[in-house]
CSV table of C-alpha atoms and ligand atoms in Angstrom, one decimal:
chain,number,residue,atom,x,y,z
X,1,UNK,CA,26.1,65.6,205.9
X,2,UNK,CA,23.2,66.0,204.0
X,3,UNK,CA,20.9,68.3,205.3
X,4,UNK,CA,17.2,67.1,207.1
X,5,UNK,CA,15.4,68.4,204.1
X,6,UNK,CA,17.3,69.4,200.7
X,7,UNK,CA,16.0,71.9,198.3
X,8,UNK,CA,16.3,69.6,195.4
X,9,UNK,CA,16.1,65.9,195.0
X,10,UNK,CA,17.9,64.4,191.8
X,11,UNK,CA,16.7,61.0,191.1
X,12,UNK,CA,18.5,58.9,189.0
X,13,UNK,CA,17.7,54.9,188.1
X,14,UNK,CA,20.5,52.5,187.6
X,15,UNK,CA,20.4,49.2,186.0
X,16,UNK,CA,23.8,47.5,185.0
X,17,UNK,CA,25.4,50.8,184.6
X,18,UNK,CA,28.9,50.3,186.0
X,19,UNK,CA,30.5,51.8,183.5
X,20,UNK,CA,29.1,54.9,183.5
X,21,UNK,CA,28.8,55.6,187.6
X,22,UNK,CA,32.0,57.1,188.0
X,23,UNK,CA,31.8,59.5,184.8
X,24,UNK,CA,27.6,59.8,185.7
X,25,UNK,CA,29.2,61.1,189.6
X,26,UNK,CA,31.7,63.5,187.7
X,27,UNK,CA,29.4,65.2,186.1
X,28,UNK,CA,26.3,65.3,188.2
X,29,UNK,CA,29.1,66.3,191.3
X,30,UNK,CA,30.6,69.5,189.0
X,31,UNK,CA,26.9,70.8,188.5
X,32,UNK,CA,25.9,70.1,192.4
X,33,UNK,CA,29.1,72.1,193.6
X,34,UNK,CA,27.8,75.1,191.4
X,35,UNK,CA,24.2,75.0,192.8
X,36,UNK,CA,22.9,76.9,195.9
X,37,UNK,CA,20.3,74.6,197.2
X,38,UNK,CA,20.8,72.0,199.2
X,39,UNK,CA,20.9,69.2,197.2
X,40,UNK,CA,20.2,64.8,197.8
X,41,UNK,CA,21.0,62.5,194.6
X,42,UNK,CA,18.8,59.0,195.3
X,43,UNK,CA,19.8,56.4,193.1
X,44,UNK,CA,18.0,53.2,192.4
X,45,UNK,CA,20.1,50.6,191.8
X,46,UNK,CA,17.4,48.4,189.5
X,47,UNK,CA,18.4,44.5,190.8
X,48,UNK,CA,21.6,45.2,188.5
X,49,UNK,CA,23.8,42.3,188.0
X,50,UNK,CA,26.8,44.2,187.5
X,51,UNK,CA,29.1,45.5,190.2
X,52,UNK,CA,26.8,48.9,190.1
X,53,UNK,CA,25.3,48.2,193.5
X,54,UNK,CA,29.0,48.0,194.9
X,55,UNK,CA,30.1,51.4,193.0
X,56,UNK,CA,26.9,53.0,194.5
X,57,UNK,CA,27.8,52.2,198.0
X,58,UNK,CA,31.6,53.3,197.4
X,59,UNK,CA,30.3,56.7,196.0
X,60,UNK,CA,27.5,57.2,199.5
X,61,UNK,CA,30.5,56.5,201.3
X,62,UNK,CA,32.4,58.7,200.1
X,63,UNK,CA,29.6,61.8,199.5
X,64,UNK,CA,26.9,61.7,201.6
X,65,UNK,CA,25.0,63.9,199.4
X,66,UNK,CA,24.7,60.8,197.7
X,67,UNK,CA,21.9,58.2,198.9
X,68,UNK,CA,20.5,54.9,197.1
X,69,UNK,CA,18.0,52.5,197.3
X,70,UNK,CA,18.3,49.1,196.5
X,71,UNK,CA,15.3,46.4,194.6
X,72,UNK,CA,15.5,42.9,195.2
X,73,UNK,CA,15.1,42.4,191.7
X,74,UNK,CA,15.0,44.3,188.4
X,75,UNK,CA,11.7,45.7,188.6
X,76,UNK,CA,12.0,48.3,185.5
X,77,UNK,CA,12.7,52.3,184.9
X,78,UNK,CA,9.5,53.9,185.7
X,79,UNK,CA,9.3,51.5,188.9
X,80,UNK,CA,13.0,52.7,190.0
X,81,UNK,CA,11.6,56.1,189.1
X,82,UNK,CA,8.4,56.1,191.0
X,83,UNK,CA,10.7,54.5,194.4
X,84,UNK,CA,13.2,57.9,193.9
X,85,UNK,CA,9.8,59.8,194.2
X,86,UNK,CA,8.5,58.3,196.9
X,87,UNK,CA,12.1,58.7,198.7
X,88,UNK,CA,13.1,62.4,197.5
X,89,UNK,CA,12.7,65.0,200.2
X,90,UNK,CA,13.1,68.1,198.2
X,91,UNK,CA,11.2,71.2,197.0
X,92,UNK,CA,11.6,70.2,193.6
X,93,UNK,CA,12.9,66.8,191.8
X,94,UNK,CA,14.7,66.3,189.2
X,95,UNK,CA,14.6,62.7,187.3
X,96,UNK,CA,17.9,62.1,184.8
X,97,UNK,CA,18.6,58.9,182.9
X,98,UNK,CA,22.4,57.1,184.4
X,99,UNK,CA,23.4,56.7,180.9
X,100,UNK,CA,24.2,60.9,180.4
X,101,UNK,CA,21.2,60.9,177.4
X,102,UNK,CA,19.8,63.8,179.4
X,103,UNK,CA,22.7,66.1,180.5
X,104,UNK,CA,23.2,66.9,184.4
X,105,UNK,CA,24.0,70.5,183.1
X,106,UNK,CA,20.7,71.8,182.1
X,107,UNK,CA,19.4,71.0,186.3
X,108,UNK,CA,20.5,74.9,186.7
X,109,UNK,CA,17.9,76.1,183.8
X,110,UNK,CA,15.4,74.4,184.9
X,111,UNK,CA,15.6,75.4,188.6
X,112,UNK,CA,15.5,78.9,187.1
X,113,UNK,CA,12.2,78.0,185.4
X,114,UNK,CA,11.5,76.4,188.3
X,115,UNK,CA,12.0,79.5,190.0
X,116,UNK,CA,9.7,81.9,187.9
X,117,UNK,CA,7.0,79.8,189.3
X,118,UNK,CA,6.9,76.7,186.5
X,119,UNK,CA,5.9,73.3,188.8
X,120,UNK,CA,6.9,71.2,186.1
X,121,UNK,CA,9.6,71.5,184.0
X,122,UNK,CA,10.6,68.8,181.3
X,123,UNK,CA,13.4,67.9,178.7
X,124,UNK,CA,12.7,67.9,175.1
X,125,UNK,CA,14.2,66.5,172.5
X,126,UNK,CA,15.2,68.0,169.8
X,127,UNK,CA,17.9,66.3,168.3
X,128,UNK,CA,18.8,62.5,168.6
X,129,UNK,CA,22.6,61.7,168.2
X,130,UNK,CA,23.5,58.8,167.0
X,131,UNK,CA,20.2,56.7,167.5
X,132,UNK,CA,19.5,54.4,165.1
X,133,UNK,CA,17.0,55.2,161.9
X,134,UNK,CA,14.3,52.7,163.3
X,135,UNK,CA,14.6,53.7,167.1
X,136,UNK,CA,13.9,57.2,165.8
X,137,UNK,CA,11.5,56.5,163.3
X,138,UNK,CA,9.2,54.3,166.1
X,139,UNK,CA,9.7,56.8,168.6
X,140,UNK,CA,8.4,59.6,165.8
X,141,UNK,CA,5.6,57.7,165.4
X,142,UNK,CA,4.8,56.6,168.6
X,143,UNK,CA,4.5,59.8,170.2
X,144,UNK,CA,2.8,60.9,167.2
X,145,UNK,CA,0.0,58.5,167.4
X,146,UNK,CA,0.2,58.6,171.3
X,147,UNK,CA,-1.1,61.9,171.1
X,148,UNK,CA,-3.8,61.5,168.9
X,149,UNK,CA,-5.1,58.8,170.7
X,150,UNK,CA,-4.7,59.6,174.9
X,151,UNK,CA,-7.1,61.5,176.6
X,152,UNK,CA,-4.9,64.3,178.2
X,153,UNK,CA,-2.1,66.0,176.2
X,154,UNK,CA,1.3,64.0,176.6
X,155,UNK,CA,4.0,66.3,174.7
X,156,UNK,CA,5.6,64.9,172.2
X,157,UNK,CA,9.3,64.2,172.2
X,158,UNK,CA,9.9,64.1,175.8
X,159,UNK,CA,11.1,61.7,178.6
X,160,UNK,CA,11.8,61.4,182.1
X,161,UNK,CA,14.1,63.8,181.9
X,162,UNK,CA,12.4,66.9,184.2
X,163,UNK,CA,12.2,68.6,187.0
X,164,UNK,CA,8.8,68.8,189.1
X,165,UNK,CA,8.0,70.4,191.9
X,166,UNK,CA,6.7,68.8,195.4
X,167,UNK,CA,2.6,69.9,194.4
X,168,UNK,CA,3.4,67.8,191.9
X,169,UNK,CA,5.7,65.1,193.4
X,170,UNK,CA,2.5,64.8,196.0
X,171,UNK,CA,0.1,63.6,193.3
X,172,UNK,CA,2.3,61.4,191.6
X,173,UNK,CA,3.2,60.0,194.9
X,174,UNK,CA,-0.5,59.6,195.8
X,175,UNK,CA,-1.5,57.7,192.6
X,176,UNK,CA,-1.7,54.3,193.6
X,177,UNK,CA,-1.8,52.9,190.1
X,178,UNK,CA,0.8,50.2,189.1
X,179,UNK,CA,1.3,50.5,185.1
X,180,UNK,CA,3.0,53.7,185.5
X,181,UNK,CA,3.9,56.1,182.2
X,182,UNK,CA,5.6,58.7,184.3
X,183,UNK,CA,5.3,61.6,181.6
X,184,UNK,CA,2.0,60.6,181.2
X,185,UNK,CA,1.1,60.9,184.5
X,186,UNK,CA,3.3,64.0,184.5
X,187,UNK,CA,1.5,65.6,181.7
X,188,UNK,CA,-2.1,64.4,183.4
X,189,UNK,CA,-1.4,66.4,186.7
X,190,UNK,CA,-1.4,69.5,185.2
X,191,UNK,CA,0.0,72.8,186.9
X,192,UNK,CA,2.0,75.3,184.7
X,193,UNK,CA,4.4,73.3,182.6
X,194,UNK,CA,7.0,74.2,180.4
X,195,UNK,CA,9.4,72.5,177.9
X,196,UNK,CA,13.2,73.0,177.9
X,197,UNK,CA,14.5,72.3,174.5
X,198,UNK,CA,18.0,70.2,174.4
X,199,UNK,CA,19.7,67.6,172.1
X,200,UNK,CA,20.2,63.7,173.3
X,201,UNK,CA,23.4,62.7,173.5
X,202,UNK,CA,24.1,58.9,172.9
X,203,UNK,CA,24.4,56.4,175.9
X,204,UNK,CA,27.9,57.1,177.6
X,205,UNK,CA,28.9,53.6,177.7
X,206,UNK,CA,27.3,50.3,177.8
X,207,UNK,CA,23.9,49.0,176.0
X,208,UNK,CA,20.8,50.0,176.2
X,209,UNK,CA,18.8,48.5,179.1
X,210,UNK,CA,15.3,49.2,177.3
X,211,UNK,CA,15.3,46.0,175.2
X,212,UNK,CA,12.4,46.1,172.5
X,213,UNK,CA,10.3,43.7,174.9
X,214,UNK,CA,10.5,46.6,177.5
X,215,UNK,CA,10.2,49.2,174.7
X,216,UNK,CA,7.0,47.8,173.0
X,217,UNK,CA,5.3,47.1,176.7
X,218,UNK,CA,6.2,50.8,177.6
X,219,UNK,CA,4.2,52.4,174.3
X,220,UNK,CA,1.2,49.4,175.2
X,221,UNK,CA,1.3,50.2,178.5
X,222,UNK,CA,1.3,54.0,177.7
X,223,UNK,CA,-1.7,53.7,174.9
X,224,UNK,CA,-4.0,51.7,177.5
X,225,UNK,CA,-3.2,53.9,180.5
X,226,UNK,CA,-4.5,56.7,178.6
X,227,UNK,CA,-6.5,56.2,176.0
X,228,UNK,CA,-10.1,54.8,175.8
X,229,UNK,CA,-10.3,54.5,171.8
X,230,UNK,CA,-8.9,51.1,171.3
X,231,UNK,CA,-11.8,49.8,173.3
X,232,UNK,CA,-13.9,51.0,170.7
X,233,UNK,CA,-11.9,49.8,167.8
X,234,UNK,CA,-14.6,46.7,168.2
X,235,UNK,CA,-17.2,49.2,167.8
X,236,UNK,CA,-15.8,50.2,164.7
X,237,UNK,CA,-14.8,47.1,163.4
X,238,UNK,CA,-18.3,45.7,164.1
X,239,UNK,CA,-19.6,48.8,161.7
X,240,UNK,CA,-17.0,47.8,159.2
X,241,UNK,CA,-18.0,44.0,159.2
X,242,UNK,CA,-21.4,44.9,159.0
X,243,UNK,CA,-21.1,47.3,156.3
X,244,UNK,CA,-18.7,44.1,154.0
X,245,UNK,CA,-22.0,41.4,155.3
X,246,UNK,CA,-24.4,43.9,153.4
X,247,UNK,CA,-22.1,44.4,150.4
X,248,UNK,CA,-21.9,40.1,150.4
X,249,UNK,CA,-25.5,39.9,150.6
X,250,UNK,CA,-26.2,42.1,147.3
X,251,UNK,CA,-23.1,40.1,145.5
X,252,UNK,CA,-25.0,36.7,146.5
X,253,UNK,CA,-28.1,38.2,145.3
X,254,UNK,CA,-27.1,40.0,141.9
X,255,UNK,CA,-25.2,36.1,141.5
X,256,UNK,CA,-28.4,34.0,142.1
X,257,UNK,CA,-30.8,36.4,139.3
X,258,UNK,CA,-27.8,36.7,136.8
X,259,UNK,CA,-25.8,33.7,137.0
X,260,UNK,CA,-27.1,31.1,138.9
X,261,UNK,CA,-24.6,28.3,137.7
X,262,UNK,CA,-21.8,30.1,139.9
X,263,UNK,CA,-21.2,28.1,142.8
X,264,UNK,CA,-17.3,28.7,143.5
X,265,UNK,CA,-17.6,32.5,144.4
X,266,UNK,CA,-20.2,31.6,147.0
X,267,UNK,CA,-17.8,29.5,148.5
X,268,UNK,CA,-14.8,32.0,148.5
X,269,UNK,CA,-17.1,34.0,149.9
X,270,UNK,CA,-18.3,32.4,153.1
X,271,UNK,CA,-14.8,30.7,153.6
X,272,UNK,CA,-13.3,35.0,153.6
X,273,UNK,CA,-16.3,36.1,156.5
X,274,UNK,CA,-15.3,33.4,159.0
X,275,UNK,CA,-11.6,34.4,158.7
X,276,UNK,CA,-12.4,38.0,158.7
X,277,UNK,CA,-15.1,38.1,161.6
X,278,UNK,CA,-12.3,35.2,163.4
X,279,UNK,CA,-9.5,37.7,163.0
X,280,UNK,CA,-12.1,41.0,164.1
X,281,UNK,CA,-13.1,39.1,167.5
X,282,UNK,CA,-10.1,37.7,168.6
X,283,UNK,CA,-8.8,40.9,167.9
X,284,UNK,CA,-11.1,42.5,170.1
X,285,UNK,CA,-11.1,40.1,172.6
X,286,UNK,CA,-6.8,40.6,172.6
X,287,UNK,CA,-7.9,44.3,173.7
X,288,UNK,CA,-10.2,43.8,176.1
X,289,UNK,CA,-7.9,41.1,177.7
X,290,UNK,CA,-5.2,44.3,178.3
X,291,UNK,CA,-7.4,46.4,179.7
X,292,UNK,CA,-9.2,43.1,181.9
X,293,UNK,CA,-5.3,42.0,182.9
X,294,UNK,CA,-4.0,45.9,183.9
X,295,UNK,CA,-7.4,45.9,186.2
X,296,UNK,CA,-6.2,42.0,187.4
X,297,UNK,CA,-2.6,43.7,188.2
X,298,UNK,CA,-4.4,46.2,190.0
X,299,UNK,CA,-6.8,44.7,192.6
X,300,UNK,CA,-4.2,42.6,193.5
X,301,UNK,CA,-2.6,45.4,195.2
X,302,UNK,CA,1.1,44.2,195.6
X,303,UNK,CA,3.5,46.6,196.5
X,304,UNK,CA,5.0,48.2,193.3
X,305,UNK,CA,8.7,46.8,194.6
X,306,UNK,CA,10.9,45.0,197.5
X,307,UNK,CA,13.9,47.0,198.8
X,308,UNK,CA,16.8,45.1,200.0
X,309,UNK,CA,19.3,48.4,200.9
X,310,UNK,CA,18.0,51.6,202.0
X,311,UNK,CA,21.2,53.6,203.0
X,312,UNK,CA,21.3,57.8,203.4
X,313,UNK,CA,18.0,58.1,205.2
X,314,UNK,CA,17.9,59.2,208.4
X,315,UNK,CA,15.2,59.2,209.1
X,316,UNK,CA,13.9,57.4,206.5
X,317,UNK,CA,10.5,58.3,205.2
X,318,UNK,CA,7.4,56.8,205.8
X,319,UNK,CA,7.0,54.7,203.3
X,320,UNK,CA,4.1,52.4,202.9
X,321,UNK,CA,6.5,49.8,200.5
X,322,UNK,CA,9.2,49.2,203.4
K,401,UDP,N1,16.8,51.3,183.7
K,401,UDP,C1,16.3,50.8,184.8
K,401,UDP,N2,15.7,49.6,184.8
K,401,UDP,C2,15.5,48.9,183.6
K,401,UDP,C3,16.0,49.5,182.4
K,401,UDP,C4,16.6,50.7,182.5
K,401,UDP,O1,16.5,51.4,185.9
K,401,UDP,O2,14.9,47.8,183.7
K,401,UDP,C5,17.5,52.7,183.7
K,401,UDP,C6,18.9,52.7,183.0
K,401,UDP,O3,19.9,52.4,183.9
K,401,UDP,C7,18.9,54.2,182.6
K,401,UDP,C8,17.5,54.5,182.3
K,401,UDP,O4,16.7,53.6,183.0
K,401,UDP,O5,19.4,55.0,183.6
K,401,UDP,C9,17.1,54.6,180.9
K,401,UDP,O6,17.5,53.3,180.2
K,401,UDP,P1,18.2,53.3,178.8
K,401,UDP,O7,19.2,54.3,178.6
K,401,UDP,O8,18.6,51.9,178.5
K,401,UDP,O9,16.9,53.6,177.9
K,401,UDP,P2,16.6,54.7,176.8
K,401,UDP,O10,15.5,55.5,177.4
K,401,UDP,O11,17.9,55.6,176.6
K,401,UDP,O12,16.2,54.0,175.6
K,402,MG,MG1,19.4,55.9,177.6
């Protein structure tokens, strides 16, 4: 039996991963026999489509160490993530990808870290195997632009893949905001933080569930969640616009004193301001309709996801989504 409260919570989402539970229990079941603490592994099973759901009842039967929670749809990773926070009981929690990227092994180094009095303890990455060249180069330059623009410093190169502690668990658990960029959030909360260096592995088995729909709405999502600046792009783009209306105005002028008979330029010119100042506003009006549409999502206050299977809980904890 699992015990009322475990030291350490692992929390791990799952979305069409069948082939890689049984491998994913190995691994994760070798480094909990080692450990000390007490120790609960929720899983999420994400609305997968895939016998997943089945293989993650099997395994609770079978270890009880082992609990899960079940959406009545696929509601996305860093939803499945944020329902294992709101679920984990233990002193510290630990959030790993199913697919083996971020390796079960290093959960002892970090509870050492963890240990010496660090609250938050993340993965990074310092090597990716086997990715392709544009997944890396995006991802370079993502996180690279990321952390010019947000307003707290996200570090780069990391994921999910971390441990936190429950100080920390609290305030993440007490954000109500929907659009969640975990190691964003993370990074925001603040407390002593350190990195722990390791290289990804490619996926065990299977595809990768982040499409590049889910990919692109995660680096959006992340930019407006915390960042300000493209707000004032129209600020700057106004400037700019301005700046090109004074340089037309000196062209039409120096035309009209020196040649006169020139009529087509004048043309070419008024024709290229409406496209350009076109393309500026709907531009800006594009940005101000994400930010308008994330504060839509949020005053409509739906619950962030719909369980169908709780199993392992006992009791289960309040929760205000159940
Ligand atoms: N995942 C999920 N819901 C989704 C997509 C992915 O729970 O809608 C899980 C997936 O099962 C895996 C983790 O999130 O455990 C990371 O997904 P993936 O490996 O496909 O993405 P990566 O971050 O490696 O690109
Ligand atoms: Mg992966």
């Amino acid at each position: 039996m699992t015990s009322v409260h475990p030291t350490l919570s692992l929390v791990i989402p799952i979305y069409n991963e069948a082939e890689t539970i049984p491998e994913l229990y190995q691994r994760v079941k070798a480094v909990l026999d080692r450990l000390e603490q007490p120790t609960e592994v929720i899983l999420i099973d994400d609305g997968s489509h895939d016998h997943s759901l089945k293989l993650i009842r099997d395994l609770h039967q079978s270890d009880q160490r082992f609990c899960y929670l079940s959406f009545a749809r696929n509601f996305g990773h860093q939803v499945a993530v944020t329902a294992g926070l709101n679920f984990a009981r233990g002193e510290a929690v630990v959030l790993l990808d199913a697919d083996l990227q971020d390796p079960p092994e290093l959960i002892p180094a970090m509870i050492e870290l963890w240990q010496q009095g660090y609250e938050v303890v993340y993965g990074q990455r310092t090597h990716r195997h086997k990715e392709n060249w544009l997944k890396r180069f995006t991802a370079y330059g993502f996180y690279r632009v990321l952390r010019y623009l947000a307003e707290v410093e996200i570090p780069t190169d990391t994921g999910d893949f971390c441990l936190m502690d429950r100080r920390v668990v609290k305030v993440l658990n007490a954000m109500p905001e929907r659009e969640r960029y975990i190691r964003g959030l993370r990074a925001w909360v603040g407390f002593r933080q350190t990195a722990i260096p390791f290289e990804r592995e490619p996926r065990f088995a299977g595809e990768v569930k982040y499409t590049l729909r889910k990919s692109l709405r995660l680096a959006i999502n992340s930019i407006i969640a915390f960042s300000r600046v493209p707000l004032r792009l129209s600020t700057y783009l106004g400037l700019f616009a301005a700046g090109l209306a004074l340089l037309m105005i000196i062209l039409v002028l120096y035309w009209r004193l020196f040649e006169p008979n020139s009529h087509l330029t004048g043309y070419a010119i008024i024709a290229i301001a409406i496209f350009f100042l076109g393309a500026v506003q709907l531009l800006c009006i594009g940005i101000l309709g994400e930010y308008i549409g994330r504060i839509y999502e949020e005053v409509k206050g739906r619950p962030l996801y719909t369980l169908r299977e709780v199993a392992g809980f006992d009791p289960a904890p309040p929760n205000p989504n159940l």
